[in-house]
XYZ file of C-alpha atoms in Angstrom:
479
model
C -13.497 -16.499 -45.430
C -13.128 -19.636 -43.356
C -15.952 -20.588 -41.032
C -15.888 -19.289 -37.499
C -15.241 -21.458 -34.513
C -17.957 -24.010 -33.717
C -20.037 -23.531 -30.538
C -18.265 -26.509 -28.966
C -14.873 -24.837 -29.270
C -15.884 -21.202 -28.695
C -15.281 -21.334 -24.920
C -11.841 -22.869 -25.451
C -11.133 -20.111 -27.968
C -11.884 -17.470 -25.327
C -9.558 -19.141 -22.842
C -6.829 -19.380 -25.478
C -7.043 -15.675 -26.385
C -7.284 -14.715 -22.689
C -4.098 -16.635 -21.845
C -2.312 -14.986 -24.786
C -3.375 -11.548 -23.556
C -2.222 -12.456 -20.039
C 1.229 -13.481 -21.332
C 1.553 -10.215 -23.237
C 0.579 -7.937 -20.339
C 2.532 -9.961 -17.785
C 5.796 -9.565 -19.683
C 5.188 -5.842 -20.133
C 5.464 -5.405 -16.330
C 7.264 -8.410 -14.850
C 10.740 -7.118 -15.741
C 10.321 -3.798 -13.886
C 11.222 -5.094 -10.426
C 13.949 -7.359 -11.841
C 15.979 -4.613 -13.570
C 18.536 -4.080 -10.738
C 19.196 -7.835 -10.464
C 19.488 -8.130 -14.246
C 21.904 -5.193 -14.283
C 24.155 -6.810 -11.662
C 24.149 -10.107 -13.536
C 25.003 -8.484 -16.872
C 27.526 -5.985 -15.464
C 25.442 -2.903 -16.305
C 24.152 0.099 -14.388
C 20.514 -0.266 -13.227
C 19.838 3.245 -14.530
C 20.818 2.208 -18.061
C 18.531 -0.829 -18.409
C 15.558 1.026 -19.898
C 16.201 -0.493 -23.335
C 14.889 -3.822 -21.991
C 11.443 -2.226 -21.582
C 11.562 0.245 -24.479
C 12.530 -2.394 -27.063
C 9.505 -4.538 -26.129
C 7.023 -1.631 -26.180
C 8.427 -0.094 -29.365
C 8.370 -3.421 -31.227
C 4.715 -3.837 -30.307
C 3.927 -0.293 -31.460
C 5.611 -1.014 -34.810
C 3.879 -4.361 -35.456
C 0.330 -3.610 -34.235
C -0.691 -1.483 -37.292
C 0.014 -4.423 -39.622
C -1.619 -7.101 -37.446
C -5.084 -6.929 -39.001
C -3.834 -7.241 -42.556
C -1.433 -10.061 -41.633
C -4.319 -12.011 -40.047
C -6.512 -11.490 -43.124
C -3.736 -12.504 -45.464
C -2.427 -15.616 -43.675
C -5.319 -16.611 -41.378
C -5.879 -16.116 -37.664
C -4.825 -19.656 -36.717
C -1.518 -19.513 -38.571
C -0.661 -16.011 -37.350
C -1.683 -16.682 -33.725
C 0.365 -19.900 -33.726
C 3.363 -18.018 -35.156
C 2.900 -15.271 -32.545
C 2.994 -17.776 -29.666
C 6.059 -19.509 -31.135
C 7.899 -16.175 -31.559
C 6.927 -15.082 -28.050
C 8.107 -18.393 -26.566
C 11.377 -18.401 -28.509
C 11.944 -14.780 -27.501
C 11.367 -15.694 -23.859
C 13.920 -18.524 -24.082
C 16.401 -16.174 -25.773
C 15.878 -13.572 -23.008
C 16.662 -16.153 -20.325
C 19.817 -17.250 -22.188
C 21.106 -13.721 -22.906
C 24.755 -13.217 -21.871
C 24.730 -9.417 -22.309
C 22.427 -6.426 -22.424
C 22.610 -6.211 -26.230
C 21.534 -9.840 -26.590
C 18.742 -9.290 -24.081
C 17.417 -6.283 -25.993
C 17.482 -8.259 -29.263
C 15.621 -11.120 -27.568
C 13.018 -8.673 -26.233
C 12.454 -7.475 -29.803
C 11.755 -11.081 -30.850
C 9.444 -11.477 -27.877
C 7.676 -8.227 -28.782
C 7.104 -9.427 -32.364
C 5.042 -12.273 -31.000
C 3.412 -10.286 -28.227
C 2.201 -7.580 -30.611
C 0.092 -10.097 -32.541
C -1.439 -11.977 -29.608
C -4.258 -9.590 -28.646
C -5.181 -8.016 -32.042
C -5.304 -11.373 -33.848
C -7.027 -13.092 -30.926
C -9.601 -10.285 -30.751
C -10.232 -10.679 -34.487
C -10.799 -14.430 -34.045
C -13.305 -13.744 -31.234
C -15.077 -11.126 -33.366
C -15.531 -13.688 -36.145
C -16.591 -16.489 -33.782
C -19.221 -14.556 -31.787
C -22.267 -12.561 -32.942
C -22.093 -8.837 -32.288
C -24.570 -8.964 -29.394
C -22.243 -11.386 -27.560
C -18.936 -9.764 -28.534
C -18.683 -7.329 -25.601
C -19.331 -10.104 -23.077
C -16.762 -12.317 -24.800
C -14.127 -9.568 -24.883
C -14.786 -8.708 -21.237
C -13.930 -12.316 -20.391
C -10.763 -12.095 -22.492
C -9.772 -8.775 -20.895
C -9.837 -9.956 -17.280
C -6.552 -11.952 -17.424
C -5.037 -8.945 -19.185
C -5.913 -6.830 -16.159
C -4.479 -9.485 -13.827
C -1.139 -9.516 -15.697
C -0.046 -6.043 -14.510
C -1.443 -6.904 -11.074
C 0.805 -9.919 -10.480
C 3.700 -8.993 -12.811
C 5.833 -6.777 -10.523
C 5.187 -8.973 -7.475
C 5.904 -12.213 -9.319
C 9.036 -10.706 -10.878
C 10.383 -9.603 -7.505
C 9.641 -12.970 -5.893
C 11.273 -14.957 -8.722
C 14.413 -12.807 -8.542
C 14.798 -13.598 -4.832
C 13.633 -17.238 -4.893
C 15.589 -18.261 -8.013
C 17.078 -15.756 -10.485
C 15.892 -13.165 -12.986
C 16.067 -15.762 -15.769
C 12.896 -17.392 -14.429
C 10.743 -14.376 -15.258
C 11.163 -15.512 -18.864
C 11.443 -19.275 -18.375
C 7.918 -19.477 -16.895
C 6.595 -18.581 -20.364
C 7.987 -21.731 -21.986
C 5.471 -24.363 -20.774
C 2.584 -21.920 -21.238
C 3.785 -21.191 -24.779
C 4.024 -24.880 -25.712
C 0.515 -25.601 -24.417
C -0.812 -22.462 -26.109
C 0.676 -23.445 -29.466
C -0.925 -26.905 -29.262
C -4.273 -25.405 -28.230
C -4.111 -22.962 -31.148
C -3.859 -25.793 -33.652
C -6.975 -27.389 -32.164
C -9.271 -24.521 -31.173
C -8.325 -21.459 -33.244
C -10.337 -21.120 -36.495
C -8.465 -20.519 -39.756
C -10.063 -17.117 -40.323
C -8.318 -16.316 -43.590
C -9.875 -13.737 -45.896
C -10.348 -14.897 -49.490
C -9.625 -11.395 -50.778
C -7.526 -9.506 -48.242
C -7.431 -5.742 -48.742
C -4.375 -4.123 -50.265
C -1.745 -3.244 -47.682
C -0.328 0.277 -47.622
C 3.302 -0.866 -47.521
C 4.701 2.556 -48.364
C 2.759 4.327 -45.633
C 3.581 1.603 -43.128
C 7.309 1.933 -43.870
C 7.201 5.699 -43.384
C 5.326 5.334 -40.117
C 7.749 2.699 -38.804
C 10.780 4.822 -39.721
C 9.223 7.802 -37.941
C 8.476 5.848 -34.744
C 11.867 4.159 -34.637
C 13.839 7.315 -35.360
C 12.000 9.472 -32.825
C 12.091 6.774 -30.123
C 15.789 6.039 -30.639
C 16.579 9.758 -30.584
C 14.719 10.165 -27.300
C 16.404 7.099 -25.811
C 19.761 8.265 -27.143
C 19.515 11.409 -25.053
C 19.691 9.266 -21.939
C 21.080 5.783 -21.992
C 22.493 4.791 -25.385
C 25.412 7.177 -25.318
C 24.742 8.537 -28.796
C 26.531 11.647 -29.936
C 24.428 14.787 -30.093
C 24.725 14.990 -33.870
C 23.332 11.467 -34.298
C 20.431 12.262 -31.971
C 19.672 15.395 -34.000
C 19.806 13.450 -37.279
C 17.436 10.822 -35.889
C 15.010 13.524 -34.790
C 15.081 15.116 -38.229
C 14.647 11.726 -39.909
C 11.677 10.914 -37.701
C 9.961 14.232 -38.349
C 10.629 13.963 -42.093
C 9.197 10.416 -42.213
C 6.129 11.512 -40.244
C 5.558 14.426 -42.631
C 6.040 12.145 -45.633
C 3.477 9.706 -44.250
C 0.926 12.478 -43.722
C 1.314 13.685 -47.307
C 1.205 10.089 -48.556
C -1.951 9.298 -46.580
C -3.700 12.361 -47.997
C -2.897 11.221 -51.554
C -3.524 7.457 -51.732
C -7.077 5.989 -51.701
C -6.548 3.400 -48.925
C -3.858 4.558 -46.467
C -2.925 2.632 -43.342
C -4.503 5.364 -41.194
C -6.662 7.860 -43.040
C -6.233 11.561 -42.136
C -10.036 11.707 -42.014
C -9.796 10.178 -38.545
C -8.453 13.517 -37.332
C -11.522 15.371 -38.581
C -13.206 14.132 -35.379
C -12.266 16.502 -32.585
C -12.759 13.893 -29.860
C -10.433 11.442 -31.660
C -7.564 13.844 -32.290
C -7.726 15.336 -28.789
C -8.018 11.897 -27.193
C -5.150 10.485 -29.253
C -2.769 13.368 -28.539
C -3.784 13.349 -24.897
C -3.122 9.604 -24.759
C 0.368 10.107 -26.150
C 1.496 12.858 -23.781
C -0.366 11.842 -20.624
C 0.922 8.268 -21.003
C 4.493 9.522 -20.811
C 3.925 10.084 -17.102
C 1.911 6.906 -16.607
C 4.430 4.856 -18.587
C 7.377 6.194 -16.612
C 6.049 5.167 -13.204
C 6.212 1.334 -13.499
C 9.880 1.839 -14.437
C 10.764 4.533 -11.902
C 8.992 3.267 -8.765
C 10.691 -0.176 -8.518
C 14.066 1.475 -9.154
C 13.365 4.140 -6.546
C 12.306 1.534 -3.983
C 15.324 -0.731 -4.523
C 18.123 1.755 -5.254
C 17.153 4.619 -2.931
C 14.855 3.132 -0.275
C 16.635 -0.170 0.376
C 13.734 -2.444 -0.580
C 14.291 -5.994 -1.812
C 12.895 -6.969 -5.255
C 10.005 -8.870 -3.638
C 9.167 -5.926 -1.346
C 9.256 -3.484 -4.274
C 6.965 -5.772 -6.248
C 4.516 -6.097 -3.366
C 4.381 -2.324 -3.065
C 2.978 -2.161 -6.622
C -0.031 -4.281 -5.608
C -2.038 -1.321 -4.182
C -1.630 0.462 -7.531
C -3.199 -2.411 -9.470
C -5.892 -3.219 -6.890
C -7.044 0.408 -6.659
C -7.042 0.577 -10.462
C -9.364 -2.426 -10.707
C -11.662 -0.951 -8.075
C -11.886 2.383 -9.885
C -13.153 0.674 -13.091
C -16.584 0.279 -11.483
C -16.909 4.027 -10.829
C -15.647 5.467 -14.100
C -18.912 5.325 -16.041
C -20.962 7.087 -13.363
C -18.296 9.760 -12.802
C -18.034 10.557 -16.522
C -21.820 10.450 -16.853
C -22.160 13.092 -14.150
C -19.287 15.441 -14.978
C -18.557 14.796 -18.669
C -15.303 13.900 -20.408
C -13.855 17.410 -20.517
C -14.110 18.147 -16.791
C -13.051 14.651 -15.766
C -9.992 14.553 -18.031
C -8.803 18.058 -17.177
C -9.176 17.520 -13.423
C -7.889 13.957 -13.431
C -4.823 14.808 -15.554
C -3.913 17.585 -13.127
C -4.404 15.164 -10.230
C -2.306 12.501 -11.977
C 0.579 14.936 -12.486
C 0.354 16.045 -8.861
C 0.389 12.394 -7.718
C 3.500 11.672 -9.792
C 5.273 14.761 -8.453
C 4.150 13.742 -4.947
C 6.342 10.631 -5.116
C 9.325 13.012 -4.932
C 8.388 13.595 -1.274
C 9.039 9.952 -0.342
C 11.646 9.354 2.345
C 13.199 6.112 3.666
C 11.604 6.621 7.095
C 8.101 7.234 5.728
C 5.435 5.059 7.458
C 4.412 2.031 5.409
C 0.690 2.825 5.635
C 1.290 6.261 4.112
C 3.332 4.740 1.277
C 0.595 2.175 0.564
C -2.055 4.917 0.601
C -0.004 7.003 -1.829
C 0.337 4.028 -4.184
C -3.393 3.245 -4.023
C -4.395 6.844 -4.743
C -2.070 6.920 -7.736
C -3.523 3.614 -9.013
C -7.096 4.921 -8.789
C -6.322 8.188 -10.584
C -4.219 6.406 -13.210
C -7.014 3.912 -13.928
C -9.527 6.724 -14.331
C -7.147 8.431 -16.760
C -6.696 5.353 -18.945
C -10.397 4.541 -19.220
C -11.537 8.112 -19.839
C -8.826 8.752 -22.465
C -9.524 5.512 -24.316
C -13.282 6.057 -24.321
C -13.233 9.662 -25.506
C -10.849 8.708 -28.322
C -13.107 5.976 -29.741
C -16.627 7.082 -28.827
C -17.468 9.074 -31.986
C -15.876 6.792 -34.605
C -18.278 5.385 -37.195
C -18.044 1.663 -38.138
C -16.019 2.430 -41.281
C -13.231 4.033 -39.238
C -13.502 2.014 -35.995
C -10.858 -0.555 -36.943
C -8.275 2.016 -38.093
C -8.918 4.268 -35.102
C -8.618 1.384 -32.660
C -5.336 0.214 -34.229
C -3.913 3.733 -34.113
C -4.907 4.057 -30.452
C -3.230 0.722 -29.616
C -0.071 1.869 -31.414
C -0.025 5.204 -29.572
C -0.547 3.461 -26.221
C 2.534 1.281 -26.696
C 4.527 4.203 -28.126
C 3.590 6.351 -25.128
C 4.658 3.618 -22.708
C 8.059 3.313 -24.392
C 8.488 7.093 -24.506
C 7.663 7.310 -20.805
C 10.482 4.921 -19.918
C 12.896 6.751 -22.250
C 11.980 10.140 -20.767
C 12.418 8.817 -17.218
C 15.838 7.334 -18.018
C 16.912 10.519 -19.809
C 15.891 12.708 -16.861
C 17.720 10.468 -14.375
C 20.842 10.596 -16.554
C 20.587 14.392 -16.896
C 19.746 15.307 -13.305
C 22.333 12.946 -11.797
C 25.443 14.934 -12.842
C 23.711 18.267 -12.211
C 22.900 17.260 -8.639
C 26.211 15.476 -8.006
C 24.685 11.981 -8.042
C 26.934 9.315 -9.550
C 25.550 6.482 -11.691
C 26.530 3.978 -8.990
C 24.944 5.919 -6.113
C 22.637 3.972 -3.810
C 20.530 4.673 -0.750
C 19.684 8.274 0.226
C 22.512 9.540 -2.006
C 20.478 8.531 -5.081
C 17.292 10.292 -3.957
C 17.948 13.784 -5.447
C 18.046 12.490 -9.037
C 14.811 10.529 -8.564
C 13.086 13.485 -6.923
C 14.026 15.843 -9.743
C 12.917 13.332 -12.397
C 9.575 12.700 -10.682
C 8.939 16.433 -10.310
C 9.677 17.063 -13.984
C 7.494 14.167 -15.190
C 4.672 15.305 -12.929
C 4.889 18.834 -14.356
C 4.810 17.546 -17.957
C 1.768 15.392 -17.144
C -0.054 18.349 -15.615
C 0.695 20.450 -18.709
C -0.938 17.797 -20.895
C -4.258 18.736 -19.257
C -4.225 21.644 -21.710
C -4.818 19.138 -24.514
C -8.071 17.937 -22.923
C -9.098 21.564 -22.412
C -9.777 21.567 -26.179
C -12.629 19.032 -25.834
C -16.132 20.309 -26.427
C -18.157 20.394 -23.162
C -20.911 18.178 -24.585
C -22.980 15.717 -22.526
C -22.135 11.994 -22.840
C -24.096 10.077 -25.465
C -26.357 7.141 -24.493
C -23.978 4.584 -25.974
C -20.944 5.778 -24.020
C -21.432 3.017 -21.450
C -21.008 0.445 -24.196
C -17.970 2.262 -25.593
C -16.470 2.442 -22.104
C -16.830 -1.314 -21.796
C -15.163 -1.818 -25.148
C -12.348 0.537 -24.163
C -11.729 -1.360 -20.924
C -11.604 -4.556 -22.964
C -8.985 -2.968 -25.183
C -6.898 -1.844 -22.202
């Protein structure tokens, strides 16, 4: 394996990986407040723009499982450089897109690069720093990643009003060029002399399953697919998932070993992550649409209203460890999941004449509960993994996180499309006329989130282990 980064370049390496993580998380949220403006520019309905978000999240979910092997096979420097180039080219293609279909294709290209930025950068940091310094290094890298969702919706709304929606992608171009040049100078080669064999068959089955199930779910709402095609995609996805499970139980080195699911905390945490994140993933899509289409907010105002969510989430990070240490994972996750579902359903009570302070308070409370949910779910999923399974478990968790985010947007769009005709709300409705569809969708998503508390009910009521504080720090670095 190539030598790790020299001490002189290690600090620059951290900044390089941190900026890459910031670019990835920024573009996962910056488009949310710009969707109505993008829809008007492209001649589409704002309620049918979910593919712009889903395509990015789904591409990342598909690529993440292969990122470790790709970095071992071709080297961290080469792969990280390629990731930045793909991300930058995808950003330019997004800005130049003349139609929704072109924009979705460009987001896929952008997602190909974005999916490799954090996993490959994290691997480079792991090789450059001794284990006793790794957590501190990754905490530094994670901070810009937490800032990305903080400024993304606000920056997106401001750019839409000050210039045009194209600039939410064009701002990536100079950063991408500088990042590519910095990669060539500061990123170590990091290529493995004998990379492990890649489970290509299992990876293909898993990708087919994720794509088929996600497209089927999205087809129920916004893609206009016929019911028969949706049913066939569902069957294909379930068949591919079953085939992968049987394949993984047979081959000696599968992509994700079924032995991971022998740990009760991992399988409960992973399934809880998937279903609870449907609600959490739907909100960054639904709230800006609700504010602009039904409440009369401008893009910049809608983006500013998301600031209390992010600020309260950052503040809650300091309290998570002590809360879990006192009450334990099972109680915290059951109670917090119920509270999260109630918060989501509570957004259905919003009215145009609601006082601003009450709206800000509601957003902040949701941000705090949502942050607690993310950290507790991530930590309980990873806390009992031994070193031999830590890498595979972490990759599977990252994949499920992105898959859950995409599914949340698809579910929200599907519910809006379904409730609209039932409640007499047309696709072009605006102002108070559009509120009934949003209220019904928020109530349904809140109910589903509350039901997912039953998954965490299956956790054993055991006291936290002494190393859970360290695991919690690692989980926050991952998020």
